[in-house]
PDB file of C-alpha atoms in Angstrom:
ATOM      1  CA  GLY A   1     106.589 116.244 127.950  1.00  0.00           C
ATOM      2  CA  SER A   2     106.751 115.162 124.735  1.00  0.00           C
ATOM      3  CA  HIS A   3     107.889 117.865 121.412  1.00  0.00           C
ATOM      4  CA  LEU A   4     108.155 117.332 117.584  1.00  0.00           C
ATOM      5  CA  LEU A   5     110.997 118.989 116.466  1.00  0.00           C
ATOM      6  CA  THR A   6     111.235 119.802 112.632  1.00  0.00           C
ATOM      7  CA  ASN A   7     113.453 122.091 110.066  1.00  0.00           C
ATOM      8  CA  ARG A   8     110.672 121.843 107.929  1.00  0.00           C
ATOM      9  CA  GLU A   9     107.486 123.373 107.464  1.00  0.00           C
ATOM     10  CA  LEU A  10     104.693 121.393 108.965  1.00  0.00           C
ATOM     11  CA  ASP A  11     102.499 122.048 106.232  1.00  0.00           C
ATOM     12  CA  HIS A  12     105.017 120.787 103.423  1.00  0.00           C
ATOM     13  CA  ASP A  13     103.234 118.469 101.303  1.00  0.00           C
ATOM     14  CA  GLU A  14     105.409 117.756  98.312  1.00  0.00           C
ATOM     15  CA  PRO A  15     106.393 114.305  97.901  1.00  0.00           C
ATOM     16  CA  ILE A  16     109.492 112.990  98.764  1.00  0.00           C
ATOM     17  CA  SER A  17     111.772 111.938  96.361  1.00  0.00           C
ATOM     18  CA  PRO A  18     114.477 108.633  97.098  1.00  0.00           C
ATOM     19  CA  ASP A  19     116.852 111.109  94.605  1.00  0.00           C
ATOM     20  CA  ASP A  20     116.238 114.650  96.363  1.00  0.00           C
ATOM     21  CA  THR A  21     119.693 116.395  97.158  1.00  0.00           C
ATOM     22  CA  SER A  22     117.999 119.768  98.457  1.00  0.00           C
ATOM     23  CA  GLU A  23     118.917 120.602 102.029  1.00  0.00           C
ATOM     24  CA  PRO A  24     118.450 117.685 104.295  1.00  0.00           C
ATOM     25  CA  TRP A  25     115.600 118.343 106.575  1.00  0.00           C
ATOM     26  CA  LEU A  26     114.215 115.876 110.036  1.00  0.00           C
ATOM     27  CA  TYR A  27     111.344 114.892 112.153  1.00  0.00           C
ATOM     28  CA  ALA A  28     112.026 114.156 115.788  1.00  0.00           C
ATOM     29  CA  PHE A  29     109.722 112.926 118.212  1.00  0.00           C
ATOM     30  CA  VAL A  30     111.230 113.569 122.006  1.00  0.00           C
ATOM     31  CA  ASP A  31     109.826 112.718 125.059  1.00  0.00           C
ATOM     32  CA  ARG A  32     112.425 112.589 127.656  1.00  0.00           C
ATOM     33  CA  SER A  33     109.770 111.353 130.765  1.00  0.00           C
ATOM     34  CA  CYS A  34     109.655 107.920 129.064  1.00  0.00           C
ATOM     35  CA  ARG A  35     113.323 106.772 130.238  1.00  0.00           C
ATOM     36  CA  PRO A  36     114.215 104.196 130.574  1.00  0.00           C
ATOM     37  CA  GLU A  37     112.171 103.719 127.495  1.00  0.00           C
ATOM     38  CA  THR A  38     112.686 104.905 124.212  1.00  0.00           C
ATOM     39  CA  GLU A  39     113.101 108.844 124.302  1.00  0.00           C
ATOM     40  CA  VAL A  40     113.403 109.512 120.404  1.00  0.00           C
ATOM     41  CA  TRP A  41     112.185 108.679 117.063  1.00  0.00           C
ATOM     42  CA  LEU A  42     113.872 110.231 113.915  1.00  0.00           C
ATOM     43  CA  PHE A  43     113.370 110.375 110.425  1.00  0.00           C
ATOM     44  CA  GLY A  44     115.346 112.170 108.001  1.00  0.00           C
ATOM     45  CA  ASN A  45     115.401 112.536 104.306  1.00  0.00           C
ATOM     46  CA  TRP A  46     118.728 111.428 103.540  1.00  0.00           C
ATOM     47  CA  GLU A  47     117.377 107.853 104.795  1.00  0.00           C
ATOM     48  CA  THR A  48     115.092 107.686 101.476  1.00  0.00           C
ATOM     49  CA  SER A  49     118.411 107.393  99.253  1.00  0.00           C
ATOM     50  CA  SER A  50     118.310 104.987  96.472  1.00  0.00           C
ATOM     51  CA  THR A  51     121.661 104.004  97.576  1.00  0.00           C
ATOM     52  CA  PRO A  52     121.375 100.475  99.193  1.00  0.00           C
ATOM     53  CA  THR A  53     121.821 100.234 102.710  1.00  0.00           C
ATOM     54  CA  ASP A  54     124.372  96.927 102.331  1.00  0.00           C
ATOM     55  CA  ASN A  55     126.711  99.866 101.308  1.00  0.00           C
ATOM     56  CA  VAL A  56     126.484 101.949 104.822  1.00  0.00           C
ATOM     57  CA  HIS A  57     129.081 100.097 107.061  1.00  0.00           C
ATOM     58  CA  VAL A  58     128.568 101.227 110.825  1.00  0.00           C
ATOM     59  CA  ASN A  59     132.144 101.083 111.668  1.00  0.00           C
ATOM     60  CA  GLY A  60     133.589 104.538 111.856  1.00  0.00           C
ATOM     61  CA  THR A  61     135.486 104.305 108.804  1.00  0.00           C
ATOM     62  CA  SER A  62     134.313 104.636 105.080  1.00  0.00           C
ATOM     63  CA  GLU A  63     130.642 104.709 104.394  1.00  0.00           C
ATOM     64  CA  SER A  64     128.387 105.006 101.257  1.00  0.00           C
ATOM     65  CA  ARG A  65     125.813 107.801 102.430  1.00  0.00           C
ATOM     66  CA  GLY A  66     124.126 108.863  99.358  1.00  0.00           C
ATOM     67  CA  THR A  67     124.528 112.056  97.816  1.00  0.00           C
ATOM     68  CA  HIS A  68     123.174 114.505 100.283  1.00  0.00           C
ATOM     69  CA  ASN A  69     124.782 117.119 101.554  1.00  0.00           C
ATOM     70  CA  GLU A  70     126.930 115.717 104.377  1.00  0.00           C
ATOM     71  CA  LYS A  71     128.245 118.939 106.254  1.00  0.00           C
ATOM     72  CA  ALA A  72     124.732 120.038 106.176  1.00  0.00           C
ATOM     73  CA  ILE A  73     123.115 116.727 108.047  1.00  0.00           C
ATOM     74  CA  LEU A  74     125.798 116.929 110.758  1.00  0.00           C
ATOM     75  CA  SER A  75     125.306 120.270 111.054  1.00  0.00           C
ATOM     76  CA  LEU A  76     121.683 119.702 111.222  1.00  0.00           C
ATOM     77  CA  LEU A  77     122.393 116.851 113.732  1.00  0.00           C
ATOM     78  CA  HIS A  78     123.848 118.940 115.858  1.00  0.00           C
ATOM     79  CA  SER A  79     121.585 121.372 115.857  1.00  0.00           C
ATOM     80  CA  LEU A  80     118.808 118.767 117.061  1.00  0.00           C
ATOM     81  CA  LEU A  81     120.961 117.628 119.506  1.00  0.00           C
ATOM     82  CA  LEU A  82     121.260 121.388 120.943  1.00  0.00           C
ATOM     83  CA  ALA A  83     117.422 121.587 121.235  1.00  0.00           C
ATOM     84  CA  PHE A  84     117.466 118.199 122.888  1.00  0.00           C
ATOM     85  CA  LYS A  85     119.973 119.471 125.332  1.00  0.00           C
ATOM     86  CA  ALA A  86     117.943 122.804 126.233  1.00  0.00           C
ATOM     87  CA  LEU A  87     114.764 120.925 126.974  1.00  0.00           C
ATOM     88  CA  GLY A  88     116.091 119.592 130.328  1.00  0.00           C
ATOM     89  CA  LEU A  89     115.070 116.231 131.613  1.00  0.00           C
ATOM     90  CA  PRO A  90     111.797 116.031 133.486  1.00  0.00           C
ATOM     91  CA  PRO A  91     110.815 113.417 136.382  1.00  0.00           C
ATOM     92  CA  SER A  92     109.891 110.016 134.315  1.00  0.00           C
ATOM     93  CA  ILE A  93     106.423 108.853 134.167  1.00  0.00           C
ATOM     94  CA  HIS A  94     107.258 105.563 135.133  1.00  0.00           C
ATOM     95  CA  GLU A  95     107.544 104.027 138.553  1.00  0.00           C
ATOM     96  CA  ALA A  96     109.976 101.458 139.809  1.00  0.00           C
ATOM     97  CA  SER A  97     108.562  97.684 138.972  1.00  0.00           C
ATOM     98  CA  ALA A  98     109.556  94.803 140.893  1.00  0.00           C
ATOM     99  CA  ASP A  99     110.383  91.633 138.442  1.00  0.00           C
ATOM    100  CA  ALA A 100     108.577  88.585 138.487  1.00  0.00           C
ATOM    101  CA  PRO A 101     110.461  86.152 141.347  1.00  0.00           C
ATOM    102  CA  ASP A 102     111.780  83.880 138.644  1.00  0.00           C
ATOM    103  CA  SER A 103     113.484  86.402 136.342  1.00  0.00           C
ATOM    104  CA  ILE A 104     117.385  86.364 135.980  1.00  0.00           C
ATOM    105  CA  ASP A 105     119.086  89.395 135.827  1.00  0.00           C
ATOM    106  CA  ASN A 106     121.969  88.381 134.530  1.00  0.00           C
ATOM    107  CA  ALA A 107     120.366  86.044 131.687  1.00  0.00           C
ATOM    108  CA  VAL A 108     121.222  87.713 127.990  1.00  0.00           C
ATOM    109  CA  ASP A 109     119.106  87.699 124.831  1.00  0.00           C
ATOM    110  CA  SER A 110     120.221  87.124 121.345  1.00  0.00           C
ATOM    111  CA  ALA A 111     122.422  90.378 121.089  1.00  0.00           C
ATOM    112  CA  GLY A 112     124.336  89.295 124.133  1.00  0.00           C
ATOM    113  CA  LEU A 113     122.617  91.655 126.721  1.00  0.00           C
ATOM    114  CA  SER A 114     121.365  91.818 129.913  1.00  0.00           C
ATOM    115  CA  LYS A 115     118.783  93.294 131.928  1.00  0.00           C
ATOM    116  CA  ALA A 116     121.246  95.713 133.300  1.00  0.00           C
ATOM    117  CA  ASP A 117     123.021  96.379 129.854  1.00  0.00           C
ATOM    118  CA  TYR A 118     119.136  97.883 128.463  1.00  0.00           C
ATOM    119  CA  ALA A 119     118.793  99.805 131.608  1.00  0.00           C
ATOM    120  CA  ALA A 120     122.442 101.176 132.014  1.00  0.00           C
ATOM    121  CA  HIS A 121     121.474 104.448 130.543  1.00  0.00           C
ATOM    122  CA  ALA A 122     118.895 105.299 133.106  1.00  0.00           C
ATOM    123  CA  SER A 123     121.215 106.530 135.946  1.00  0.00           C
ATOM    124  CA  ASN A 124     122.951 109.045 133.732  1.00  0.00           C
ATOM    125  CA  PRO A 125     120.746 112.019 133.039  1.00  0.00           C
ATOM    126  CA  ASN A 126     122.678 112.970 129.877  1.00  0.00           C
ATOM    127  CA  ILE A 127     122.175 109.807 128.031  1.00  0.00           C
ATOM    128  CA  MET A 128     119.380 109.210 125.687  1.00  0.00           C
ATOM    129  CA  LEU A 129     117.935 106.435 124.307  1.00  0.00           C
ATOM    130  CA  TRP A 130     117.034 106.771 120.240  1.00  0.00           C
ATOM    131  CA  GLY A 131     115.101 103.863 118.654  1.00  0.00           C
ATOM    132  CA  SER A 132     114.483 102.731 115.278  1.00  0.00           C
ATOM    133  CA  ILE A 133     117.478 104.749 113.861  1.00  0.00           C
ATOM    134  CA  HIS A 134     118.284 104.032 110.138  1.00  0.00           C
ATOM    135  CA  ALA A 135     121.653 102.610 109.498  1.00  0.00           C
ATOM    136  CA  ARG A 136     122.110 105.876 106.988  1.00  0.00           C
ATOM    137  CA  THR A 137     121.965 108.047 110.089  1.00  0.00           C
ATOM    138  CA  ILE A 138     124.305 105.820 112.549  1.00  0.00           C
ATOM    139  CA  PRO A 139     127.427 106.990 110.556  1.00  0.00           C
ATOM    140  CA  TYR A 140     126.412 110.882 111.117  1.00  0.00           C
ATOM    141  CA  LEU A 141     126.276 110.418 114.986  1.00  0.00           C
ATOM    142  CA  GLN A 142     129.700 108.083 115.312  1.00  0.00           C
ATOM    143  CA  THR A 143     130.931 111.307 113.141  1.00  0.00           C
ATOM    144  CA  LEU A 144     129.485 113.666 116.017  1.00  0.00           C
ATOM    145  CA  ASP A 145     131.166 111.290 118.300  1.00  0.00           C
ATOM    146  CA  VAL A 146     127.903 111.603 120.268  1.00  0.00           C
ATOM    147  CA  LEU A 147     127.376 107.778 120.766  1.00  0.00           C
ATOM    148  CA  SER A 148     127.976 106.387 124.265  1.00  0.00           C
ATOM    149  CA  GLY A 149     129.455 103.241 125.959  1.00  0.00           C
ATOM    150  CA  GLU A 150     130.696 100.539 124.310  1.00  0.00           C
ATOM    151  CA  LEU A 151     129.991 100.161 120.450  1.00  0.00           C
ATOM    152  CA  SER A 152     128.893  96.294 121.169  1.00  0.00           C
ATOM    153  CA  THR A 153     126.375  97.369 123.569  1.00  0.00           C
ATOM    154  CA  THR A 154     125.711 101.081 122.244  1.00  0.00           C
ATOM    155  CA  VAL A 155     124.995 100.100 118.544  1.00  0.00           C
ATOM    156  CA  VAL A 156     123.063  96.577 117.843  1.00  0.00           C
ATOM    157  CA  PRO A 157     121.619  96.084 114.364  1.00  0.00           C
ATOM    158  CA  ASN A 158     118.072  94.983 113.958  1.00  0.00           C
ATOM    159  CA  HIS A 159     116.199  94.075 110.974  1.00  0.00           C
ATOM    160  CA  MET A 160     113.233  96.093 110.409  1.00  0.00           C
ATOM    161  CA  PHE A 161     110.608  93.818 108.792  1.00  0.00           C
ATOM    162  CA  ILE A 162     107.503  95.378 106.975  1.00  0.00           C
ATOM    163  CA  PHE A 163     104.033  93.182 107.140  1.00  0.00           C
ATOM    164  CA  ASP A 164     101.008  94.067 104.802  1.00  0.00           C
ATOM    165  CA  VAL A 165      98.289  92.992 106.864  1.00  0.00           C
ATOM    166  CA  LEU A 166      95.802  92.319 104.567  1.00  0.00           C
ATOM    167  CA  SER A 167      98.045  89.795 102.689  1.00  0.00           C
ATOM    168  CA  MET A 168      98.443  87.986 106.200  1.00  0.00           C
ATOM    169  CA  THR A 169      96.552  84.795 105.823  1.00  0.00           C
ATOM    170  CA  THR A 170      97.857  82.434 108.749  1.00  0.00           C
ATOM    171  CA  PRO A 171      94.405  81.001 110.273  1.00  0.00           C
ATOM    172  CA  LEU A 172      93.316  81.576 113.906  1.00  0.00           C
ATOM    173  CA  ASP A 173      91.925  78.498 115.010  1.00  0.00           C
ATOM    174  CA  LEU A 174      94.000  77.211 118.071  1.00  0.00           C
ATOM    175  CA  PRO A 175      94.757  73.788 119.722  1.00  0.00           C
ATOM    176  CA  PRO A 176      92.009  72.633 122.077  1.00  0.00           C
ATOM    177  CA  SER A 177      94.920  72.996 124.994  1.00  0.00           C
ATOM    178  CA  VAL A 178      94.982  77.365 124.883  1.00  0.00           C
ATOM    179  CA  ARG A 179      92.436  80.054 124.293  1.00  0.00           C
ATOM    180  CA  TRP A 180      92.700  83.777 123.127  1.00  0.00           C
ATOM    181  CA  GLY A 181      92.402  86.072 126.335  1.00  0.00           C
ATOM    182  CA  LYS A 182      94.142  89.505 127.076  1.00  0.00           C
ATOM    183  CA  LEU A 183      96.666  90.486 129.348  1.00  0.00           C
ATOM    184  CA  SER A 184      96.520  93.114 132.333  1.00  0.00           C
ATOM    185  CA  LYS A 185      98.146  94.532 134.933  1.00  0.00           C
ATOM    186  CA  GLU A 186      98.633  91.540 137.177  1.00  0.00           C
ATOM    187  CA  HIS A 187     100.562  89.717 134.078  1.00  0.00           C
ATOM    188  CA  PHE A 188     103.050  92.341 133.475  1.00  0.00           C
ATOM    189  CA  ALA A 189     105.758  90.932 135.777  1.00  0.00           C
ATOM    190  CA  LEU A 190     105.348  87.783 134.189  1.00  0.00           C
ATOM    191  CA  VAL A 191     105.996  89.493 130.689  1.00  0.00           C
ATOM    192  CA  ARG A 192     109.264  91.423 132.058  1.00  0.00           C
ATOM    193  CA  SER A 193     110.570  88.556 133.241  1.00  0.00           C
ATOM    194  CA  ARG A 194     110.545  87.202 129.906  1.00  0.00           C
ATOM    195  CA  THR A 195     112.460  89.629 128.563  1.00  0.00           C
ATOM    196  CA  GLN A 196     115.821  91.730 129.315  1.00  0.00           C
ATOM    197  CA  ILE A 197     114.293  95.025 127.690  1.00  0.00           C
ATOM    198  CA  PRO A 198     112.720  97.372 130.585  1.00  0.00           C
ATOM    199  CA  ARG A 199     109.619  97.086 129.665  1.00  0.00           C
ATOM    200  CA  GLN A 200     107.023  99.507 131.992  1.00  0.00           C
ATOM    201  CA  ASP A 201     103.314  98.742 133.943  1.00  0.00           C
ATOM    202  CA  ARG A 202     102.331 101.836 132.420  1.00  0.00           C
ATOM    203  CA  THR A 203     103.008 101.498 128.667  1.00  0.00           C
ATOM    204  CA  LEU A 204     102.400  97.705 128.650  1.00  0.00           C
ATOM    205  CA  GLY A 205      99.036  98.921 130.073  1.00  0.00           C
ATOM    206  CA  ALA A 206      98.392 101.241 127.475  1.00  0.00           C
ATOM    207  CA  LEU A 207      99.489  99.187 124.347  1.00  0.00           C
ATOM    208  CA  PRO A 208      96.906  96.868 122.870  1.00  0.00           C
ATOM    209  CA  ASN A 209      97.685  92.831 123.250  1.00  0.00           C
ATOM    210  CA  PHE A 210      97.038  89.390 122.779  1.00  0.00           C
ATOM    211  CA  GLY A 211      97.627  86.509 125.057  1.00  0.00           C
ATOM    212  CA  LEU A 212      97.170  82.707 125.015  1.00  0.00           C
ATOM    213  CA  PHE A 213      95.808  80.997 128.244  1.00  0.00           C
ATOM    214  CA  PRO A 214      95.920  77.484 128.994  1.00  0.00           C
ATOM    215  CA  THR A 215      92.613  75.368 129.387  1.00  0.00           C
ATOM    216  CA  GLN A 216      93.307  72.844 131.743  1.00  0.00           C
ATOM    217  CA  GLY A 217      95.057  73.257 134.922  1.00  0.00           C
ATOM    218  CA  THR A 218      94.039  74.895 138.039  1.00  0.00           C
ATOM    219  CA  GLU A 219      92.497  78.274 137.969  1.00  0.00           C
ATOM    220  CA  THR A 220      95.969  79.782 139.078  1.00  0.00           C
ATOM    221  CA  GLU A 221      97.415  78.043 136.028  1.00  0.00           C
ATOM    222  CA  LYS A 222      94.850  78.786 133.688  1.00  0.00           C
ATOM    223  CA  SER A 223      94.570  82.782 134.456  1.00  0.00           C
ATOM    224  CA  SER A 224      98.119  82.731 133.688  1.00  0.00           C
ATOM    225  CA  PRO A 225      99.348  83.550 130.142  1.00  0.00           C
ATOM    226  CA  VAL A 226     101.775  81.224 128.403  1.00  0.00           C
ATOM    227  CA  ALA A 227     102.043  83.534 125.111  1.00  0.00           C
ATOM    228  CA  TRP A 228     101.693  87.011 124.119  1.00  0.00           C
ATOM    229  CA  ALA A 229     102.146  89.924 121.815  1.00  0.00           C
ATOM    230  CA  PHE A 230     101.907  93.494 122.077  1.00  0.00           C
ATOM    231  CA  VAL A 231     101.445  96.580 119.269  1.00  0.00           C
ATOM    232  CA  GLY A 232     104.114  98.805 120.075  1.00  0.00           C
ATOM    233  CA  LEU A 233     103.767 102.768 120.259  1.00  0.00           C
ATOM    234  CA  ASP A 234     105.093 102.852 116.664  1.00  0.00           C
ATOM    235  CA  ALA A 235     102.961 100.293 115.228  1.00  0.00           C
ATOM    236  CA  SER A 236     105.497  97.552 116.011  1.00  0.00           C
ATOM    237  CA  LEU A 237     105.172  94.121 117.044  1.00  0.00           C
ATOM    238  CA  THR A 238     106.290  94.196 120.635  1.00  0.00           C
ATOM    239  CA  THR A 239     107.351  91.599 123.402  1.00  0.00           C
ATOM    240  CA  LEU A 240     106.108  88.794 121.394  1.00  0.00           C
ATOM    241  CA  HIS A 241     106.926  85.506 123.435  1.00  0.00           C
ATOM    242  CA  VAL A 242     105.925  81.730 123.430  1.00  0.00           C
ATOM    243  CA  GLU A 243     106.461  79.865 126.787  1.00  0.00           C
ATOM    244  CA  SER A 244     108.970  76.756 125.943  1.00  0.00           C
ATOM    245  CA  SER A 245     106.370  74.248 126.357  1.00  0.00           C
ATOM    246  CA  TYR A 246     103.919  75.999 124.066  1.00  0.00           C
ATOM    247  CA  ARG A 247     106.425  76.193 121.383  1.00  0.00           C
ATOM    248  CA  ARG A 248     106.416  74.698 117.668  1.00  0.00           C
ATOM    249  CA  MET A 249     102.769  74.864 117.426  1.00  0.00           C
ATOM    250  CA  GLY A 250     102.405  77.832 115.164  1.00  0.00           C
ATOM    251  CA  LEU A 251     101.244  80.018 118.061  1.00  0.00           C
ATOM    252  CA  ALA A 252     103.825  82.810 117.164  1.00  0.00           C
ATOM    253  CA  GLN A 253     102.178  83.434 113.868  1.00  0.00           C
ATOM    254  CA  LYS A 254      98.466  83.083 115.202  1.00  0.00           C
ATOM    255  CA  LEU A 255      99.406  85.639 117.537  1.00  0.00           C
ATOM    256  CA  THR A 256     100.814  88.202 115.068  1.00  0.00           C
ATOM    257  CA  THR A 257      98.305  87.629 112.689  1.00  0.00           C
ATOM    258  CA  LYS A 258      95.194  88.095 115.187  1.00  0.00           C
ATOM    259  CA  LEU A 259      96.860  91.350 116.510  1.00  0.00           C
ATOM    260  CA  PHE A 260      97.867  93.404 113.582  1.00  0.00           C
ATOM    261  CA  ARG A 261      94.439  92.054 112.051  1.00  0.00           C
ATOM    262  CA  GLU A 262      92.222  93.281 115.013  1.00  0.00           C
ATOM    263  CA  GLU A 263      94.407  95.667 117.264  1.00  0.00           C
ATOM    264  CA  MET A 264      95.989  98.289 114.684  1.00  0.00           C
ATOM    265  CA  GLY A 265      92.950 100.388 114.093  1.00  0.00           C
ATOM    266  CA  LEU A 266      94.666 103.522 115.920  1.00  0.00           C
ATOM    267  CA  PHE A 267      97.468 103.490 113.401  1.00  0.00           C
ATOM    268  CA  PHE A 268      95.446 102.917 110.154  1.00  0.00           C
ATOM    269  CA  ALA A 269      94.664 105.804 108.126  1.00  0.00           C
ATOM    270  CA  ASP A 270      91.529 105.702 105.521  1.00  0.00           C
ATOM    271  CA  GLY A 271      92.399 105.352 102.215  1.00  0.00           C
ATOM    272  CA  MET A 272      96.197 104.181 103.467  1.00  0.00           C
ATOM    273  CA  GLU A 273      97.777 100.835 102.943  1.00  0.00           C
ATOM    274  CA  LYS A 274      97.594  98.587 106.147  1.00  0.00           C
ATOM    275  CA  LEU A 275     101.100  98.067 106.823  1.00  0.00           C
ATOM    276  CA  ALA A 276     102.624  96.977 110.203  1.00  0.00           C
ATOM    277  CA  GLN A 277     106.071  96.720 111.244  1.00  0.00           C
ATOM    278  CA  GLY A 278     108.219  94.235 113.313  1.00  0.00           C
ATOM    279  CA  TYR A 279     112.165  94.621 114.745  1.00  0.00           C
ATOM    280  CA  VAL A 280     114.329  91.364 114.999  1.00  0.00           C
ATOM    281  CA  ILE A 281     118.009  91.917 116.596  1.00  0.00           C
ATOM    282  CA  VAL A 282     120.422  90.300 113.729  1.00  0.00           C
ATOM    283  CA  GLY A 283     121.393  86.665 114.715  1.00  0.00           C
ATOM    284  CA  ASN A 284     118.077  85.854 116.020  1.00  0.00           C
ATOM    285  CA  GLU A 285     117.133  83.482 113.002  1.00  0.00           C
ATOM    286  CA  ALA A 286     114.313  82.190 114.862  1.00  0.00           C
ATOM    287  CA  SER A 287     112.364  85.649 115.182  1.00  0.00           C
ATOM    288  CA  LYS A 288     113.669  86.389 111.683  1.00  0.00           C
ATOM    289  CA  GLY A 289     112.029  82.876 110.070  1.00  0.00           C
ATOM    290  CA  MET A 290     108.989  83.559 112.268  1.00  0.00           C
ATOM    291  CA  CYS A 291     108.683  87.023 110.480  1.00  0.00           C
ATOM    292  CA  GLU A 292     109.288  85.779 107.054  1.00  0.00           C
ATOM    293  CA  SER A 293     107.082  82.993 107.283  1.00  0.00           C
ATOM    294  CA  LEU A 294     103.785  85.784 107.684  1.00  0.00           C
ATOM    295  CA  GLY A 295     104.925  87.542 104.536  1.00  0.00           C
ATOM    296  CA  GLY A 296     107.513  89.793 106.061  1.00  0.00           C
ATOM    297  CA  LYS A 297     109.896  91.752 104.396  1.00  0.00           C
ATOM    298  CA  ALA A 298     113.396  92.718 105.874  1.00  0.00           C
ATOM    299  CA  GLU A 299     113.463  96.561 104.215  1.00  0.00           C
ATOM    300  CA  TRP A 300     115.783  98.367 106.269  1.00  0.00           C
ATOM    301  CA  THR A 301     118.625  97.730 109.307  1.00  0.00           C
ATOM    302  CA  VAL A 302     117.895 100.425 111.885  1.00  0.00           C
ATOM    303  CA  TYR A 303     119.711 100.585 115.415  1.00  0.00           C
ATOM    304  CA  TRP A 304     118.336 101.173 118.870  1.00  0.00           C
ATOM    305  CA  VAL A 305     121.342 103.883 120.272  1.00  0.00           C
ATOM    306  CA  ARG A 306     122.514 105.828 123.842  1.00  0.00           C
ATOM    307  CA  VAL A 307     123.480 109.562 122.402  1.00  0.00           C
ATOM    308  CA  ASP A 308     125.336 111.012 125.410  1.00  0.00           C
ATOM    309  CA  LEU A 309     124.260 114.977 125.628  1.00  0.00           C
ATOM    310  CA  GLY A 310     127.088 115.510 127.886  1.00  0.00           C
ATOM    311  CA  LYS A 311     129.634 115.152 124.659  1.00  0.00           C
ATOM    312  CA  VAL A 312     127.522 117.981 122.824  1.00  0.00           C
TER     313      VAL A 312
END
């Protein structure tokens, strides 16, 4: 099951100061039953440092990590790893899913990673997948020597875009060739075939989504989506895809805008800014440009990393 771990009082409501150099604290949400999907989401107060993230280099050499007590941070992260190790590994909630017939296992994404690369950790119970880990935290994990595998496939940088949903003004009118619709379980094999990331039916079925379906063709063709996007478990734009013959029509922008406007209610609290987020692998200029065209701002660099509990 899931666990929220912290060394901070849960009723602590003092505001966070970017220049706070007091003892470090963190919140970590962990659910190992989600394998092979992301198992850990982490926030540490050292990540709010006013030191620019451009000064943090994920290369195992010298980094500017801010002014926090580095020994205390390393000790805290080591204690967290020990707590994770003590939790053990429950059975996965996911069942194996067959890929769509036209999927290609050795195809790679913009980071050069294949389906096999993304799922490589699933067979080793000691390896956990941590998601959206801030650039300032990665050097501490490197110092603790708990990252698994080759750096090129273990530490992949992502731009983290933040969107002000109320300021998104993309018109939602569609060309006559497509119509709005929702994806359901019979479409998930197709969704999986268009990404190297091992999406699971149970998760896809729980996520809000919108799709675009053709208005012409046979009944089978009209029931098969040509574009889609989901809201991820962390309120992020997830699994956005437009089939090649429907690109350069502004459909990705329309999908993203409609999704954020109409399917984010679970993530918005009264009186709070209506913000959404999205991740783009560094080097994927097309997706980066799409996010920027919607007013998205790349605020941080974050990583998906494999952490080896066998090294703890």
